[in-house]
PDB file of C-alpha atoms in Angstrom:
ATOM      1  CA  MET A   1       0.000   0.000   0.000  1.00  0.00           C
ATOM      2  CA  SER A   2       1.340   3.417  -0.887  1.00  0.00           C
ATOM      3  CA  ASP A   3       1.086   6.946   0.416  1.00  0.00           C
ATOM      4  CA  ASP A   4       1.524   8.429  -3.061  1.00  0.00           C
ATOM      5  CA  VAL A   5      -1.630  10.490  -3.665  1.00  0.00           C
ATOM      6  CA  SER A   6      -1.641   9.400  -7.295  1.00  0.00           C
ATOM      7  CA  ASP A   7      -2.289   5.743  -6.417  1.00  0.00           C
ATOM      8  CA  GLY A   8      -5.477   6.451  -4.481  1.00  0.00           C
ATOM      9  CA  TRP A   9      -4.652   4.946  -1.099  1.00  0.00           C
ATOM     10  CA  ALA A  10      -4.711   8.142   0.950  1.00  0.00           C
ATOM     11  CA  ALA A  11      -8.082   9.160  -0.497  1.00  0.00           C
ATOM     12  CA  SER A  12      -9.505   5.643  -0.139  1.00  0.00           C
ATOM     13  CA  ALA A  13      -8.316   4.887   3.403  1.00  0.00           C
ATOM     14  CA  SER A  14     -11.584   5.711   5.182  1.00  0.00           C
ATOM     15  CA  ALA A  15     -13.676   3.605   2.799  1.00  0.00           C
ATOM     16  CA  TRP A  16     -11.110   0.806   3.032  1.00  0.00           C
ATOM     17  CA  ILE A  17     -11.349   0.728   6.822  1.00  0.00           C
ATOM     18  CA  VAL A  18     -15.137   0.450   6.604  1.00  0.00           C
ATOM     19  CA  GLU A  19     -14.888  -2.262   3.939  1.00  0.00           C
ATOM     20  CA  GLN A  20     -12.490  -4.396   5.991  1.00  0.00           C
ATOM     21  CA  GLY A  21     -14.078  -3.998   9.405  1.00  0.00           C
ATOM     22  CA  GLU A  22     -12.669  -6.390  11.994  1.00  0.00           C
ATOM     23  CA  ASP A  23     -13.220  -9.586   9.982  1.00  0.00           C
ATOM     24  CA  GLY A  24     -11.998  -8.501   6.549  1.00  0.00           C
ATOM     25  CA  ASP A  25     -13.741  -8.369   3.191  1.00  0.00           C
ATOM     26  CA  TYR A  26     -15.129 -11.411   1.375  1.00  0.00           C
ATOM     27  CA  GLY A  27     -11.828 -12.586  -0.076  1.00  0.00           C
ATOM     28  CA  ARG A  28     -10.038 -12.399   3.242  1.00  0.00           C
ATOM     29  CA  ARG A  29     -12.821 -13.770   5.396  1.00  0.00           C
ATOM     30  CA  PHE A  30     -13.976 -16.633   3.186  1.00  0.00           C
ATOM     31  CA  VAL A  31     -11.005 -17.461   0.953  1.00  0.00           C
ATOM     32  CA  LEU A  32      -7.612 -16.429   2.330  1.00  0.00           C
ATOM     33  CA  ASP A  33      -7.751 -16.245   6.124  1.00  0.00           C
ATOM     34  CA  VAL A  34      -8.205 -19.958   6.780  1.00  0.00           C
ATOM     35  CA  PRO A  35      -5.239 -21.154   4.679  1.00  0.00           C
ATOM     36  CA  MET A  36      -3.096 -18.180   5.742  1.00  0.00           C
ATOM     37  CA  ARG A  37      -3.738 -18.929   9.411  1.00  0.00           C
ATOM     38  CA  ALA A  38      -2.916 -22.582   8.778  1.00  0.00           C
ATOM     39  CA  ARG A  39       0.533 -21.509   7.548  1.00  0.00           C
ATOM     40  CA  ILE A  40       1.365 -19.485  10.676  1.00  0.00           C
ATOM     41  CA  GLU A  41      -0.251 -21.355  13.566  1.00  0.00           C
ATOM     42  CA  GLY A  42       1.575 -23.991  15.559  1.00  0.00           C
ATOM     43  CA  ARG A  43       4.809 -23.763  13.582  1.00  0.00           C
ATOM     44  CA  GLY A  44       6.959 -22.006  16.146  1.00  0.00           C
ATOM     45  CA  PHE A  45       7.236 -18.630  14.455  1.00  0.00           C
ATOM     46  CA  ARG A  46       8.367 -16.012  16.942  1.00  0.00           C
ATOM     47  CA  ARG A  47       8.683 -12.678  15.126  1.00  0.00           C
ATOM     48  CA  ALA A  48       6.884 -11.587  11.978  1.00  0.00           C
ATOM     49  CA  LEU A  49       7.110  -8.589   9.654  1.00  0.00           C
ATOM     50  CA  ASP A  50       3.858  -7.704   7.871  1.00  0.00           C
ATOM     51  CA  VAL A  51       4.768  -5.733   4.739  1.00  0.00           C
ATOM     52  CA  GLY A  52       1.846  -3.554   3.654  1.00  0.00           C
ATOM     53  CA  CYS A  53       0.034  -4.177   6.936  1.00  0.00           C
ATOM     54  CA  GLY A  54      -2.672  -1.580   6.267  1.00  0.00           C
ATOM     55  CA  GLU A  55      -5.024  -1.296   9.214  1.00  0.00           C
ATOM     56  CA  GLY A  56      -3.192  -4.115  11.008  1.00  0.00           C
ATOM     57  CA  ARG A  57      -5.793  -6.863  10.800  1.00  0.00           C
ATOM     58  CA  PHE A  58      -3.392  -9.707   9.978  1.00  0.00           C
ATOM     59  CA  CYS A  59      -0.897  -8.454  12.567  1.00  0.00           C
ATOM     60  CA  ARG A  60      -3.601  -8.921  15.165  1.00  0.00           C
ATOM     61  CA  ILE A  61      -4.345 -12.404  13.826  1.00  0.00           C
ATOM     62  CA  MET A  62      -0.671 -13.335  14.096  1.00  0.00           C
ATOM     63  CA  GLN A  63      -0.487 -11.960  17.630  1.00  0.00           C
ATOM     64  CA  ARG A  64      -3.378 -14.202  18.624  1.00  0.00           C
ATOM     65  CA  ALA A  65      -1.232 -17.083  17.328  1.00  0.00           C
ATOM     66  CA  GLY A  66       1.528 -16.048  19.742  1.00  0.00           C
ATOM     67  CA  ILE A  67       3.730 -14.277  17.191  1.00  0.00           C
ATOM     68  CA  ALA A  68       5.272 -10.870  17.903  1.00  0.00           C
ATOM     69  CA  THR A  69       4.619  -8.571  14.952  1.00  0.00           C
ATOM     70  CA  THR A  70       5.956  -5.481  13.248  1.00  0.00           C
ATOM     71  CA  GLY A  71       3.766  -3.871  10.594  1.00  0.00           C
ATOM     72  CA  ILE A  72       4.984  -1.470   7.932  1.00  0.00           C
ATOM     73  CA  ASP A  73       2.819   0.564   5.573  1.00  0.00           C
ATOM     74  CA  PRO A  74       3.082   3.879   3.683  1.00  0.00           C
ATOM     75  CA  THR A  75      -0.499   5.058   4.304  1.00  0.00           C
ATOM     76  CA  GLU A  76      -0.697   7.110   7.498  1.00  0.00           C
ATOM     77  CA  ALA A  77      -4.479   6.862   7.900  1.00  0.00           C
ATOM     78  CA  LEU A  78      -4.320   3.059   7.832  1.00  0.00           C
ATOM     79  CA  LEU A  79      -1.482   3.023  10.347  1.00  0.00           C
ATOM     80  CA  ALA A  80      -3.523   5.301  12.610  1.00  0.00           C
ATOM     81  CA  ARG A  81      -6.340   2.757  12.504  1.00  0.00           C
ATOM     82  CA  ALA A  82      -3.895  -0.076  13.239  1.00  0.00           C
ATOM     83  CA  ARG A  83      -2.598   1.779  16.307  1.00  0.00           C
ATOM     84  CA  GLN A  84      -6.136   2.546  17.428  1.00  0.00           C
ATOM     85  CA  MET A  85      -7.068  -1.144  17.260  1.00  0.00           C
ATOM     86  CA  ASP A  86      -3.754  -2.293  18.754  1.00  0.00           C
ATOM     87  CA  PRO A  87      -2.288   0.482  20.926  1.00  0.00           C
ATOM     88  CA  HIS A  88       0.691  -1.576  22.027  1.00  0.00           C
ATOM     89  CA  GLY A  89       1.517  -2.853  18.548  1.00  0.00           C
ATOM     90  CA  ASP A  90       4.620  -1.995  16.523  1.00  0.00           C
ATOM     91  CA  TYR A  91       3.461  -0.165  13.393  1.00  0.00           C
ATOM     92  CA  ARG A  92       5.910   1.797  11.260  1.00  0.00           C
ATOM     93  CA  HIS A  93       5.523   4.208   8.372  1.00  0.00           C
ATOM     94  CA  GLY A  94       7.481   3.136   5.306  1.00  0.00           C
ATOM     95  CA  ARG A  95       7.553   1.460   1.936  1.00  0.00           C
ATOM     96  CA  ALA A  96       8.657  -2.076   1.189  1.00  0.00           C
ATOM     97  CA  GLU A  97      11.037  -0.837  -1.493  1.00  0.00           C
ATOM     98  CA  THR A  98      13.018   1.378   0.888  1.00  0.00           C
ATOM     99  CA  MET A  99      12.408  -0.039   4.372  1.00  0.00           C
ATOM    100  CA  ASP A 100      15.390  -0.239   6.686  1.00  0.00           C
ATOM    101  CA  ILE A 101      14.809  -3.504   8.544  1.00  0.00           C
ATOM    102  CA  ASP A 102      17.445  -5.900   9.854  1.00  0.00           C
ATOM    103  CA  ALA A 103      17.342  -9.651   9.343  1.00  0.00           C
ATOM    104  CA  SER A 104      15.629 -10.428  12.637  1.00  0.00           C
ATOM    105  CA  PHE A 105      12.381 -12.024  11.444  1.00  0.00           C
ATOM    106  CA  ASP A 106      11.671 -15.710  11.007  1.00  0.00           C
ATOM    107  CA  LEU A 107       8.451 -14.844   9.136  1.00  0.00           C
ATOM    108  CA  VAL A 108       7.783 -12.118   6.585  1.00  0.00           C
ATOM    109  CA  VAL A 109       4.221 -11.754   5.284  1.00  0.00           C
ATOM    110  CA  SER A 110       2.863  -9.998   2.225  1.00  0.00           C
ATOM    111  CA  TYR A 111      -0.923 -10.322   2.425  1.00  0.00           C
ATOM    112  CA  LEU A 112      -2.302  -8.839  -0.805  1.00  0.00           C
ATOM    113  CA  SER A 113       0.348  -6.123  -0.906  1.00  0.00           C
ATOM    114  CA  LEU A 114       2.622  -7.116  -3.817  1.00  0.00           C
ATOM    115  CA  ILE A 115      -0.059  -5.866  -6.208  1.00  0.00           C
ATOM    116  CA  ASP A 116       0.278  -2.369  -4.711  1.00  0.00           C
ATOM    117  CA  MET A 117       4.035  -2.080  -5.214  1.00  0.00           C
ATOM    118  CA  PRO A 118       5.226  -0.206  -8.314  1.00  0.00           C
ATOM    119  CA  ASP A 119       8.855  -1.237  -7.705  1.00  0.00           C
ATOM    120  CA  LEU A 120       8.605  -4.953  -7.135  1.00  0.00           C
ATOM    121  CA  ARG A 121      12.266  -5.914  -7.565  1.00  0.00           C
ATOM    122  CA  PRO A 122      13.658  -3.815  -4.668  1.00  0.00           C
ATOM    123  CA  ALA A 123      10.580  -4.623  -2.562  1.00  0.00           C
ATOM    124  CA  ILE A 124      11.197  -8.358  -2.769  1.00  0.00           C
ATOM    125  CA  ALA A 125      14.916  -7.817  -2.151  1.00  0.00           C
ATOM    126  CA  LYS A 126      14.107  -5.941   1.065  1.00  0.00           C
ATOM    127  CA  MET A 127      11.665  -8.614   2.209  1.00  0.00           C
ATOM    128  CA  VAL A 128      14.244 -11.343   1.660  1.00  0.00           C
ATOM    129  CA  ALA A 129      16.865  -9.265   3.482  1.00  0.00           C
ATOM    130  CA  ALA A 130      14.561  -8.996   6.512  1.00  0.00           C
ATOM    131  CA  LEU A 131      14.429 -12.790   6.867  1.00  0.00           C
ATOM    132  CA  GLN A 132      16.700 -14.811   9.084  1.00  0.00           C
ATOM    133  CA  PRO A 133      18.382 -17.776   7.377  1.00  0.00           C
ATOM    134  CA  GLY A 134      15.798 -20.536   7.279  1.00  0.00           C
ATOM    135  CA  GLY A 135      12.980 -18.005   7.598  1.00  0.00           C
ATOM    136  CA  THR A 136       9.693 -18.057   5.711  1.00  0.00           C
ATOM    137  CA  LEU A 137       8.247 -15.578   3.238  1.00  0.00           C
ATOM    138  CA  LEU A 138       4.474 -16.048   3.100  1.00  0.00           C
ATOM    139  CA  ILE A 139       2.665 -14.368   0.209  1.00  0.00           C
ATOM    140  CA  ALA A 140      -1.015 -14.029  -0.625  1.00  0.00           C
ATOM    141  CA  ASN A 141      -1.590 -12.278  -3.923  1.00  0.00           C
ATOM    142  CA  LEU A 142      -4.135 -11.741  -6.653  1.00  0.00           C
ATOM    143  CA  THR A 143      -3.500 -14.205  -9.461  1.00  0.00           C
ATOM    144  CA  SER A 144      -2.047 -12.809 -12.660  1.00  0.00           C
ATOM    145  CA  PHE A 145      -4.989 -14.333 -14.535  1.00  0.00           C
ATOM    146  CA  ASN A 146      -7.290 -12.104 -12.517  1.00  0.00           C
ATOM    147  CA  THR A 147      -5.304  -8.884 -12.816  1.00  0.00           C
ATOM    148  CA  ALA A 148      -4.948  -9.444 -16.578  1.00  0.00           C
ATOM    149  CA  GLY A 149      -8.735  -9.103 -16.801  1.00  0.00           C
ATOM    150  CA  GLN A 150      -8.950  -5.866 -14.857  1.00  0.00           C
ATOM    151  CA  PRO A 151     -10.273  -3.230 -14.671  1.00  0.00           C
ATOM    152  CA  ASP A 152     -13.290  -4.484 -16.657  1.00  0.00           C
ATOM    153  CA  GLY A 153     -13.376  -7.868 -14.969  1.00  0.00           C
ATOM    154  CA  TRP A 154     -16.737  -9.532 -15.382  1.00  0.00           C
ATOM    155  CA  THR A 155     -18.858  -8.363 -18.326  1.00  0.00           C
ATOM    156  CA  ARG A 156     -21.893  -9.824 -20.046  1.00  0.00           C
ATOM    157  CA  ASP A 157     -21.627 -11.250 -23.557  1.00  0.00           C
ATOM    158  CA  ARG A 158     -24.268 -10.870 -26.278  1.00  0.00           C
ATOM    159  CA  GLU A 159     -26.351 -13.608 -24.668  1.00  0.00           C
ATOM    160  CA  GLY A 160     -26.177 -11.881 -21.291  1.00  0.00           C
ATOM    161  CA  ILE A 161     -23.865 -14.478 -19.771  1.00  0.00           C
ATOM    162  CA  LEU A 162     -21.171 -13.202 -17.423  1.00  0.00           C
ATOM    163  CA  ARG A 163     -17.673 -13.694 -18.817  1.00  0.00           C
ATOM    164  CA  PHE A 164     -14.228 -12.763 -17.577  1.00  0.00           C
ATOM    165  CA  SER A 165     -11.860 -11.659 -20.325  1.00  0.00           C
ATOM    166  CA  ILE A 166      -8.087 -11.965 -19.972  1.00  0.00           C
ATOM    167  CA  ASP A 167      -5.964  -9.811 -22.264  1.00  0.00           C
ATOM    168  CA  HIS A 168      -2.424  -8.436 -22.542  1.00  0.00           C
ATOM    169  CA  TYR A 169      -1.305 -11.018 -20.016  1.00  0.00           C
ATOM    170  CA  MET A 170       2.418 -10.578 -20.613  1.00  0.00           C
ATOM    171  CA  ASP A 171       2.363  -6.768 -20.391  1.00  0.00           C
ATOM    172  CA  GLU A 172       3.267  -5.461 -16.936  1.00  0.00           C
ATOM    173  CA  ARG A 173       1.118  -2.400 -16.237  1.00  0.00           C
ATOM    174  CA  PRO A 174      -0.711  -0.367 -13.594  1.00  0.00           C
ATOM    175  CA  ILE A 175      -4.479  -0.823 -13.415  1.00  0.00           C
ATOM    176  CA  TRP A 176      -7.144   1.159 -11.576  1.00  0.00           C
ATOM    177  CA  VAL A 177      -9.853  -0.704  -9.688  1.00  0.00           C
ATOM    178  CA  ALA A 178     -12.828   0.817  -7.896  1.00  0.00           C
ATOM    179  CA  TRP A 179     -15.574  -0.494  -5.599  1.00  0.00           C
ATOM    180  CA  ARG A 180     -17.688   0.912  -2.764  1.00  0.00           C
ATOM    181  CA  GLY A 181     -15.898   4.239  -2.445  1.00  0.00           C
ATOM    182  CA  ILE A 182     -12.417   2.752  -2.901  1.00  0.00           C
ATOM    183  CA  ARG A 183     -10.347   3.606  -5.976  1.00  0.00           C
ATOM    184  CA  ILE A 184      -6.750   2.410  -5.981  1.00  0.00           C
ATOM    185  CA  GLN A 185      -3.958   1.517  -8.350  1.00  0.00           C
ATOM    186  CA  ASN A 186      -2.857  -2.120  -8.565  1.00  0.00           C
ATOM    187  CA  TRP A 187      -0.201  -3.673 -10.768  1.00  0.00           C
ATOM    188  CA  HIS A 188      -0.632  -6.509 -13.213  1.00  0.00           C
ATOM    189  CA  ARG A 189       2.415  -8.698 -13.714  1.00  0.00           C
ATOM    190  CA  PRO A 190       2.652 -12.156 -15.289  1.00  0.00           C
ATOM    191  CA  LEU A 191       3.225 -14.910 -12.771  1.00  0.00           C
ATOM    192  CA  SER A 192       6.673 -15.554 -14.233  1.00  0.00           C
ATOM    193  CA  THR A 193       7.791 -12.099 -13.051  1.00  0.00           C
ATOM    194  CA  HIS A 194       7.039 -12.951  -9.418  1.00  0.00           C
ATOM    195  CA  MET A 195       8.470 -16.458  -9.641  1.00  0.00           C
ATOM    196  CA  THR A 196      11.696 -15.362 -11.328  1.00  0.00           C
ATOM    197  CA  LEU A 197      12.376 -12.598  -8.808  1.00  0.00           C
ATOM    198  CA  LEU A 198      11.840 -14.948  -5.879  1.00  0.00           C
ATOM    199  CA  LEU A 199      13.919 -17.748  -7.390  1.00  0.00           C
ATOM    200  CA  ASP A 200      16.719 -15.321  -8.230  1.00  0.00           C
ATOM    201  CA  HIS A 201      17.125 -14.711  -4.486  1.00  0.00           C
ATOM    202  CA  GLY A 202      17.701 -18.402  -3.936  1.00  0.00           C
ATOM    203  CA  LEU A 203      14.409 -18.912  -2.120  1.00  0.00           C
ATOM    204  CA  GLN A 204      12.935 -22.408  -2.075  1.00  0.00           C
ATOM    205  CA  LEU A 205       9.235 -22.833  -2.872  1.00  0.00           C
ATOM    206  CA  ARG A 206       7.497 -24.814  -0.137  1.00  0.00           C
ATOM    207  CA  LEU A 207       3.847 -24.189  -0.988  1.00  0.00           C
ATOM    208  CA  PHE A 208       1.786 -22.987  -3.917  1.00  0.00           C
ATOM    209  CA  THR A 209      -1.980 -23.150  -3.681  1.00  0.00           C
ATOM    210  CA  GLU A 210      -5.070 -21.502  -5.160  1.00  0.00           C
ATOM    211  CA  PRO A 211      -7.534 -21.459  -2.252  1.00  0.00           C
ATOM    212  CA  GLN A 212     -11.242 -21.949  -2.821  1.00  0.00           C
ATOM    213  CA  PRO A 213     -14.015 -20.121  -0.946  1.00  0.00           C
ATOM    214  CA  THR A 214     -15.347 -21.662   2.232  1.00  0.00           C
ATOM    215  CA  GLY A 215     -18.438 -19.469   2.628  1.00  0.00           C
ATOM    216  CA  GLY A 216     -20.520 -16.630   1.308  1.00  0.00           C
ATOM    217  CA  ASN A 217     -23.518 -16.696  -0.995  1.00  0.00           C
ATOM    218  CA  SER A 218     -23.774 -19.037  -3.980  1.00  0.00           C
ATOM    219  CA  GLU A 219     -22.998 -16.307  -6.525  1.00  0.00           C
ATOM    220  CA  GLN A 220     -19.785 -15.280  -4.745  1.00  0.00           C
ATOM    221  CA  ILE A 221     -18.675 -18.889  -4.450  1.00  0.00           C
ATOM    222  CA  ALA A 222     -19.403 -19.579  -8.117  1.00  0.00           C
ATOM    223  CA  ARG A 223     -17.377 -16.580  -9.304  1.00  0.00           C
ATOM    224  CA  HIS A 224     -14.366 -17.563  -7.227  1.00  0.00           C
ATOM    225  CA  ARG A 225     -14.525 -21.106  -8.592  1.00  0.00           C
ATOM    226  CA  ARG A 226     -14.941 -20.000 -12.220  1.00  0.00           C
ATOM    227  CA  VAL A 227     -12.027 -17.572 -12.236  1.00  0.00           C
ATOM    228  CA  PRO A 228      -9.095 -17.812  -9.805  1.00  0.00           C
ATOM    229  CA  TYR A 229      -8.763 -14.721  -7.629  1.00  0.00           C
ATOM    230  CA  PHE A 230      -5.909 -15.569  -5.285  1.00  0.00           C
ATOM    231  CA  HIS A 231      -2.872 -17.715  -4.779  1.00  0.00           C
ATOM    232  CA  ILE A 232      -0.771 -18.383  -1.700  1.00  0.00           C
ATOM    233  CA  MET A 233       2.961 -19.049  -1.882  1.00  0.00           C
ATOM    234  CA  GLU A 234       5.387 -19.978   0.860  1.00  0.00           C
ATOM    235  CA  TRP A 235       9.105 -19.573   0.254  1.00  0.00           C
ATOM    236  CA  GLN A 236      12.000 -20.493   2.535  1.00  0.00           C
ATOM    237  CA  LYS A 237      15.309 -18.659   2.784  1.00  0.00           C
ATOM    238  CA  PRO A 238      18.182 -21.155   2.742  1.00  0.00           C
ATOM    239  CA  VAL A 239      20.201 -21.615   5.906  1.00  0.00           C
TER     240      VAL A 239
END
């Protein structure tokens, strides 16, 4: 998440806070939270860095799992909300691409934040640098299939049937998405861009999954099963 006015986050912060609430939006509550929690609970993680922590919701989830957390985000209004909800938490203003963090974390998390980063290469380098040897980088991200269909997303064909069109898949580009008072800039990148950057740092892939919804109404479930929205990756830094 960015504090650059041109990407929409500062203007959208209030609507974002309302949209997320305490339990998160549909994708977090019914698709991502369960598998993300399964990757952090009961595995002995002690100290986590949440990159793009926003209003701090996943930091609070990790704390309930017994993990000490540090959250970093460039949007001041979201950090203010995080501190309001968690007055004793460690929340810092900064960007992934330029953060000054030492290698003291055994877990680094990017929960739907890679899509907000215009400079992905230095951002991933900084996240890897923050990991202890043997540490885990846990990523939840929008799939590249999904971002390649934005901003139009679902449209109706001549017969009135909802379709999701994917185009210009290989072209890395910013995209604007808007819903319920939120208008922000995301980035589409082919999956190979993410995979190559992570592999180039010598990270070892331990998990790749495309989670399916576990709740919500039938229409929401059907859309998430027809077109993949999210993937989860877990990478390990070599000892």
